């Protein structure tokens, strides 16, 4: 069964394929279509609201069952920011890598005076699966708890992964193997719930 993952982020596509394809699903990205589709406006004020908008929008546009996620980093010491604005937190950068670098630098700046014990944070991933007619058939939410490190470390992730330290693992998310990250991450947790629905 084909499932469209509503993302142009190659890192997300790799993560989702690693979890769903062993279960017998073929995961395709937006780049599988010759047409360029206008990205649905993500103007909801929650992760799940934005995931729903993307899933419904792309499912209707492509006529393919669509899985969409909205993910972000929630940092307790700065009132839950960057939250739903995680990807564009700093508001600068031409490329994805430049935006990631700027976002990480801004986060470190905002947390400069915050002691280690107050740097708690979590990644949140809301996922939504929609049929081509726009009907939502499954939703899930996963979280991944950690703290914000004082400097980036690791190269196996993207976004805020180099700053997201996982105390019980003793490494940042970007220092984990792909297998360990998939078994612990917010996206992995949300995906496993969706996979159970798909397998019924």
mmCIF file of C-alpha atoms in Angstrom:
data_model
loop_
_atom_site.group_PDB
_atom_site.id
_atom_site.type_symbol
_atom_site.label_atom_id
_atom_site.label_comp_id
_atom_site.label_asym_id
_atom_site.label_seq_id
_atom_site.Cartn_x
_atom_site.Cartn_y
_atom_site.Cartn_z
ATOM 1 C CA UNK A 1 0.000 0.000 0.000
ATOM 2 C CA UNK A 2 1.340 3.410 -0.984
ATOM 3 C CA UNK A 3 1.386 6.152 1.616
ATOM 4 C CA UNK A 4 2.390 9.692 0.757
ATOM 5 C CA UNK A 5 4.431 11.398 3.439
ATOM 6 C CA UNK A 6 3.594 15.085 3.240
ATOM 7 C CA UNK A 7 7.086 16.484 3.513
ATOM 8 C CA UNK A 8 9.890 17.852 1.416
ATOM 9 C CA UNK A 9 12.327 17.125 4.260
ATOM 10 C CA UNK A 10 14.526 14.194 3.159
ATOM 11 C CA UNK A 11 15.513 13.416 6.766
ATOM 12 C CA UNK A 12 11.881 12.894 7.792
ATOM 13 C CA UNK A 13 11.287 10.668 4.764
ATOM 14 C CA UNK A 14 14.236 8.451 5.737
ATOM 15 C CA UNK A 15 12.980 8.149 9.339
ATOM 16 C CA UNK A 16 9.429 7.256 8.305
ATOM 17 C CA UNK A 17 10.542 4.749 5.656
ATOM 18 C CA UNK A 18 12.776 3.002 8.197
ATOM 19 C CA UNK A 19 9.779 2.340 10.436
ATOM 20 C CA UNK A 20 6.917 1.716 7.975
ATOM 21 C CA UNK A 21 8.569 -0.090 5.054
ATOM 22 C CA UNK A 22 9.541 -3.188 7.099
ATOM 23 C CA UNK A 23 5.807 -3.461 7.873
ATOM 24 C CA UNK A 24 5.001 -3.726 4.171
ATOM 25 C CA UNK A 25 4.113 -0.137 3.307
ATOM 26 C CA UNK A 26 5.617 1.821 0.435
ATOM 27 C CA UNK A 27 6.315 5.365 1.570
ATOM 28 C CA UNK A 28 6.655 8.037 -1.090
ATOM 29 C CA UNK A 29 7.521 11.695 -0.737
ATOM 30 C CA UNK A 30 6.198 14.735 -2.543
ATOM 31 C CA UNK A 31 9.125 14.493 -4.950
ATOM 32 C CA UNK A 32 7.487 11.371 -6.436
ATOM 33 C CA UNK A 33 4.978 13.615 -8.212
ATOM 34 C CA UNK A 34 5.763 15.522 -11.379
ATOM 35 C CA UNK A 35 3.336 18.251 -10.400
ATOM 36 C CA UNK A 36 4.358 20.782 -7.817
ATOM 37 C CA UNK A 37 1.671 21.143 -5.206
ATOM 38 C CA UNK A 38 1.051 24.292 -3.231
ATOM 39 C CA UNK A 39 1.852 23.592 0.395
ATOM 40 C CA UNK A 40 -1.264 23.867 2.573
ATOM 41 C CA UNK A 41 -1.106 26.868 4.883
ATOM 42 C CA UNK A 42 -0.179 25.719 8.388
ATOM 43 C CA UNK A 43 -2.099 28.275 10.403
ATOM 44 C CA UNK A 44 -3.385 26.107 13.249
ATOM 45 C CA UNK A 45 -2.172 26.839 16.766
ATOM 46 C CA UNK A 46 -1.361 23.218 17.667
ATOM 47 C CA UNK A 47 0.891 20.520 16.239
ATOM 48 C CA UNK A 48 -2.127 18.264 15.575
ATOM 49 C CA UNK A 49 -4.063 21.051 13.889
ATOM 50 C CA UNK A 50 -1.213 21.643 11.439
ATOM 51 C CA UNK A 51 -0.778 17.901 10.809
ATOM 52 C CA UNK A 52 -4.489 17.650 9.948
ATOM 53 C CA UNK A 53 -4.297 20.570 7.529
ATOM 54 C CA UNK A 54 -1.355 19.005 5.697
ATOM 55 C CA UNK A 55 -2.773 15.466 5.619
ATOM 56 C CA UNK A 56 -6.170 16.536 4.275
ATOM 57 C CA UNK A 57 -4.718 19.035 1.824
ATOM 58 C CA UNK A 58 -2.157 16.742 0.224
ATOM 59 C CA UNK A 59 -4.468 13.696 0.219
ATOM 60 C CA UNK A 60 -7.059 15.635 -1.763
ATOM 61 C CA UNK A 61 -4.495 17.213 -4.122
ATOM 62 C CA UNK A 62 -2.673 13.958 -4.937
ATOM 63 C CA UNK A 63 -5.541 11.461 -4.551
ATOM 64 C CA UNK A 64 -3.243 9.284 -2.408
ATOM 65 C CA UNK A 65 -3.597 8.269 1.251
ATOM 66 C CA UNK A 66 -1.468 10.826 3.068
ATOM 67 C CA UNK A 67 0.444 10.820 6.331
ATOM 68 C CA UNK A 68 1.457 14.222 7.662
ATOM 69 C CA UNK A 69 3.259 15.277 10.770
ATOM 70 C CA UNK A 70 3.915 18.505 12.542
ATOM 71 C CA UNK A 71 6.805 18.378 14.938
ATOM 72 C CA UNK A 72 8.688 20.754 17.110
ATOM 73 C CA UNK A 73 10.726 21.406 20.197
ATOM 74 C CA UNK A 74 9.058 22.554 23.404
ATOM 75 C CA UNK A 75 11.457 24.124 25.924
ATOM 76 C CA UNK A 76 10.068 24.667 29.414
ATOM 77 C CA UNK A 77 12.335 27.571 30.427
ATOM 78 C CA UNK A 78 11.139 29.735 27.520
ATOM 79 C CA UNK A 79 7.405 29.083 27.896
ATOM 80 C CA UNK A 80 7.221 26.189 25.447
ATOM 81 C CA UNK A 81 8.933 27.952 22.588
ATOM 82 C CA UNK A 82 9.867 27.417 19.830
ATOM 83 C CA UNK A 83 6.885 25.027 19.656
ATOM 84 C CA UNK A 84 4.911 25.112 16.410
ATOM 85 C CA UNK A 85 7.380 27.713 15.122
ATOM 86 C CA UNK A 86 10.402 25.417 15.561
ATOM 87 C CA UNK A 87 11.391 25.274 11.881
ATOM 88 C CA UNK A 88 11.383 29.057 11.526
ATOM 89 C CA UNK A 89 12.346 30.058 15.080
ATOM 90 C CA UNK A 90 15.212 32.375 14.087
ATOM 91 C CA UNK A 91 13.541 33.490 10.864
ATOM 92 C CA UNK A 92 16.761 33.491 8.837
ATOM 93 C CA UNK A 93 18.625 31.159 6.489
ATOM 94 C CA UNK A 94 18.256 30.295 2.814
ATOM 95 C CA UNK A 95 18.844 26.549 3.102
ATOM 96 C CA UNK A 96 17.561 23.984 5.603
ATOM 97 C CA UNK A 97 21.060 23.651 7.092
ATOM 98 C CA UNK A 98 21.401 27.433 7.470
ATOM 99 C CA UNK A 99 18.004 27.635 9.185
ATOM 100 C CA UNK A 100 18.930 24.773 11.527
ATOM 101 C CA UNK A 101 22.182 26.512 12.462
ATOM 102 C CA UNK A 102 20.434 29.842 13.092
ATOM 103 C CA UNK A 103 17.668 28.188 15.129
ATOM 104 C CA UNK A 104 20.189 26.354 17.303
ATOM 105 C CA UNK A 105 22.216 29.518 17.896
ATOM 106 C CA UNK A 106 19.119 31.479 18.903
ATOM 107 C CA UNK A 107 18.047 28.717 21.282
ATOM 108 C CA UNK A 108 21.465 28.695 22.957
ATOM 109 C CA UNK A 109 21.348 32.484 23.259
ATOM 110 C CA UNK A 110 17.903 32.429 24.866
ATOM 111 C CA UNK A 111 18.999 29.755 27.354
ATOM 112 C CA UNK A 112 22.404 31.302 28.133
ATOM 113 C CA UNK A 113 21.599 32.088 31.773
ATOM 114 C CA UNK A 114 19.435 29.037 32.462
ATOM 115 C CA UNK A 115 20.948 26.439 34.845
ATOM 116 C CA UNK A 116 21.251 22.819 33.697
ATOM 117 C CA UNK A 117 18.387 21.546 35.852
ATOM 118 C CA UNK A 118 15.977 24.019 34.228
ATOM 119 C CA UNK A 119 16.844 23.214 30.596
ATOM 120 C CA UNK A 120 14.204 20.481 30.264
ATOM 121 C CA UNK A 121 12.591 20.066 26.875
ATOM 122 C CA UNK A 122 10.753 17.631 24.668
ATOM 123 C CA UNK A 123 10.248 16.989 21.030
ATOM 124 C CA UNK A 124 6.581 16.608 20.095
ATOM 125 C CA UNK A 125 5.306 14.935 16.936
ATOM 126 C CA UNK A 126 1.642 14.959 15.925
ATOM 127 C CA UNK A 127 0.711 12.636 13.053
ATOM 128 C CA UNK A 128 -2.425 12.450 11.001
ATOM 129 C CA UNK A 129 -3.455 9.994 8.267
ATOM 130 C CA UNK A 130 -6.057 11.089 5.712
ATOM 131 C CA UNK A 131 -7.814 9.296 2.868
ATOM 132 C CA UNK A 132 -7.964 10.937 -0.592
ATOM 133 C CA UNK A 133 -11.454 12.260 0.202
ATOM 134 C CA UNK A 134 -10.025 14.154 3.179
ATOM 135 C CA UNK A 135 -11.366 11.841 5.881
ATOM 136 C CA UNK A 136 -9.021 11.565 8.863
ATOM 137 C CA UNK A 137 -8.594 7.867 9.669
ATOM 138 C CA UNK A 138 -5.880 7.962 12.342
ATOM 139 C CA UNK A 139 -4.096 10.415 14.614
ATOM 140 C CA UNK A 140 -1.301 10.007 17.126
ATOM 141 C CA UNK A 141 1.120 12.055 19.154
ATOM 142 C CA UNK A 142 4.560 11.105 20.409
ATOM 143 C CA UNK A 143 7.032 12.840 22.696
ATOM 144 C CA UNK A 144 10.757 12.501 23.390
ATOM 145 C CA UNK A 145 12.069 13.919 26.681
ATOM 146 C CA UNK A 146 15.486 15.487 27.169
ATOM 147 C CA UNK A 147 17.373 18.636 28.095
ATOM 148 C CA UNK A 148 19.042 21.330 26.021
ATOM 149 C CA UNK A 149 22.824 20.965 25.999
ATOM 150 C CA UNK A 150 25.160 23.963 26.197
ATOM 151 C CA UNK A 151 26.783 23.219 22.845
ATOM 152 C CA UNK A 152 25.910 21.072 19.825
ATOM 153 C CA UNK A 153 27.287 17.553 19.528
ATOM 154 C CA UNK A 154 26.801 14.807 16.940
ATOM 155 C CA UNK A 155 26.112 14.611 13.224
ATOM 156 C CA UNK A 156 23.462 11.879 12.916
ATOM 157 C CA UNK A 157 20.441 14.126 13.121
ATOM 158 C CA UNK A 158 18.973 17.374 11.903
ATOM 159 C CA UNK A 159 17.229 20.402 13.323
ATOM 160 C CA UNK A 160 17.713 20.641 17.077
ATOM 161 C CA UNK A 161 19.097 17.084 17.438
ATOM 162 C CA UNK A 162 22.693 18.221 18.191
ATOM 163 C CA UNK A 163 21.435 20.224 21.204
ATOM 164 C CA UNK A 164 18.902 17.680 22.484
ATOM 165 C CA UNK A 165 20.656 15.722 25.221
ATOM 166 C CA UNK A 166 19.027 12.514 26.451
ATOM 167 C CA UNK A 167 20.237 11.948 30.045
ATOM 168 C CA UNK A 168 19.511 8.222 30.328
ATOM 169 C CA UNK A 169 21.363 7.582 27.043
ATOM 170 C CA UNK A 170 24.245 9.928 27.873
ATOM 171 C CA UNK A 171 24.275 11.388 24.341
ATOM 172 C CA UNK A 172 22.467 13.920 22.198
ATOM 173 C CA UNK A 173 19.850 12.790 19.729
ATOM 174 C CA UNK A 174 22.375 13.535 16.966
ATOM 175 C CA UNK A 175 24.873 11.110 18.554
ATOM 176 C CA UNK A 176 22.443 8.178 18.604
ATOM 177 C CA UNK A 177 22.444 5.441 15.998
ATOM 178 C CA UNK A 178 19.470 5.554 13.644
ATOM 179 C CA UNK A 179 18.051 2.435 15.303
ATOM 180 C CA UNK A 180 18.232 3.888 18.807
ATOM 181 C CA UNK A 181 16.781 7.189 17.689
ATOM 182 C CA UNK A 182 13.852 5.475 15.922
ATOM 183 C CA UNK A 183 13.129 3.399 19.034
ATOM 184 C CA UNK A 184 13.007 6.466 21.311
ATOM 185 C CA UNK A 185 12.051 9.479 19.239
ATOM 186 C CA UNK A 186 8.825 11.449 19.157
ATOM 187 C CA UNK A 187 8.376 10.587 15.476
ATOM 188 C CA UNK A 188 9.059 6.903 16.111
ATOM 189 C CA UNK A 189 6.537 6.827 18.961
ATOM 190 C CA UNK A 190 3.844 8.537 16.900
ATOM 191 C CA UNK A 191 4.565 6.336 13.871
ATOM 192 C CA UNK A 192 4.263 3.088 15.796
ATOM 193 C CA UNK A 193 0.770 4.104 16.869
ATOM 194 C CA UNK A 194 -0.183 4.916 13.264
ATOM 195 C CA UNK A 195 1.365 1.618 12.105
ATOM 196 C CA UNK A 196 -0.873 -0.313 14.511
ATOM 197 C CA UNK A 197 -3.899 1.330 12.922
ATOM 198 C CA UNK A 198 -2.644 0.553 9.408
ATOM 199 C CA UNK A 199 -2.052 -3.094 10.298
ATOM 200 C CA UNK A 200 -5.624 -3.679 11.497
#
